[in-house]
């Protein structure tokens, strides 16, 4: 006599995981573009002043303007990071 075949338990069906709703990045991208435009204008103006000081031979003013340009870049980088933190997922 043969042993009865083992009964297999039914495999539970898992419900599909819903996708998260799409993230609206429009305000972030708009703010980022506005900031980039202001940033580039500010750096361009500083570069013009720097080159004028350099060409006129005023090296002290040129050094101060170079330092100002570096601080502008650092400040805008930090501002970009703060903005990105407000819009996670973008």
Coordinates of C-alpha atoms in Angstrom, one line a residue:
X1 CA 0.0 0.0 0.0
X2 CA 1.3 3.5 -0.9
X3 CA 1.4 6.4 1.4
X4 CA -1.0 9.2 0.5
X5 CA 0.6 12.2 -1.3
X6 CA 1.4 15.1 0.9
X7 CA -1.0 17.9 0.7
X8 CA 0.6 21.2 -0.2
X9 CA -0.6 24.3 1.4
X10 CA -1.8 27.0 -1.0
X11 CA 0.7 29.8 -1.7
X12 CA -0.7 33.1 -0.4
X13 CA -1.1 35.7 -3.1
X14 CA 0.4 39.0 -2.2
X15 CA -1.2 42.1 -3.3
X16 CA 0.9 44.3 -5.6
X17 CA 2.7 47.1 -3.9
X18 CA 1.2 50.4 -5.1
X19 CA 3.6 52.8 -6.7
X20 CA 4.2 56.1 -4.8
X21 CA 2.5 59.1 -6.3
X22 CA 4.8 61.1 -8.7
X23 CA 6.8 63.9 -7.1
X24 CA 6.0 67.4 -8.4
X25 CA 9.4 68.9 -9.1
X26 CA 8.2 71.9 -11.0
X27 CA 8.6 74.4 -8.1
X28 CA 12.1 73.0 -7.4
X29 CA 13.2 73.3 -11.0
X30 CA 11.8 76.8 -11.4
X31 CA 13.5 78.0 -8.2
X32 CA 16.7 76.3 -9.3
X33 CA 16.6 78.0 -12.7
X34 CA 15.9 81.4 -11.1
X35 CA 18.8 80.9 -8.6
X36 CA 21.1 79.9 -11.4
X37 CA 20.3 83.0 -13.4
X38 CA 20.9 85.3 -10.4
X39 CA 24.1 83.4 -9.6
X40 CA 25.5 83.7 -13.1
X41 CA 24.7 87.4 -13.3
X42 CA 26.3 88.0 -9.9
X43 CA 29.4 86.1 -10.9
X44 CA 29.6 87.9 -14.3
X45 CA 29.4 91.3 -12.7
X46 CA 32.1 90.3 -10.2
X47 CA 34.3 89.0 -13.1
X48 CA 34.0 92.3 -14.9
X49 CA 35.0 94.3 -11.8
X50 CA 37.9 91.8 -11.2
X51 CA 39.2 92.2 -14.7
X52 CA 38.9 96.0 -14.6
X53 CA 40.9 96.1 -11.3
X54 CA 43.5 93.6 -12.7
X55 CA 43.9 95.6 -16.0
X56 CA 44.2 98.9 -14.1
X57 CA 47.0 97.5 -11.9
X58 CA 45.0 97.7 -8.6
X59 CA 46.0 94.3 -7.4
X60 CA 44.7 94.8 -3.9
X61 CA 41.2 95.4 -5.3
X62 CA 41.6 92.5 -7.7
X63 CA 42.5 90.1 -4.9
X64 CA 39.5 91.3 -2.8
X65 CA 37.2 90.8 -5.8
X66 CA 38.7 87.3 -6.4
X67 CA 38.0 86.4 -2.8
X68 CA 34.5 87.8 -3.2
X69 CA 33.9 85.6 -6.2
X70 CA 35.0 82.5 -4.2
X71 CA 32.6 83.4 -1.4
X72 CA 29.8 84.0 -3.8
X73 CA 30.3 80.5 -5.3
X74 CA 30.4 78.9 -1.8
X75 CA 27.3 80.8 -0.6
X76 CA 25.3 79.8 -3.7
X77 CA 26.4 76.1 -3.4
X78 CA 25.0 76.1 0.2
X79 CA 21.8 77.8 -1.0
X80 CA 21.4 75.1 -3.7
X81 CA 21.8 72.4 -1.1
X82 CA 19.2 74.0 1.2
X83 CA 16.8 74.3 -1.7
X84 CA 17.3 70.6 -2.7
X85 CA 16.7 69.6 0.9
X86 CA 13.2 71.2 0.7
X87 CA 12.3 69.0 -2.3
X88 CA 13.4 65.4 -1.6
X89 CA 13.0 63.1 -4.5
X90 CA 13.6 65.7 -7.2

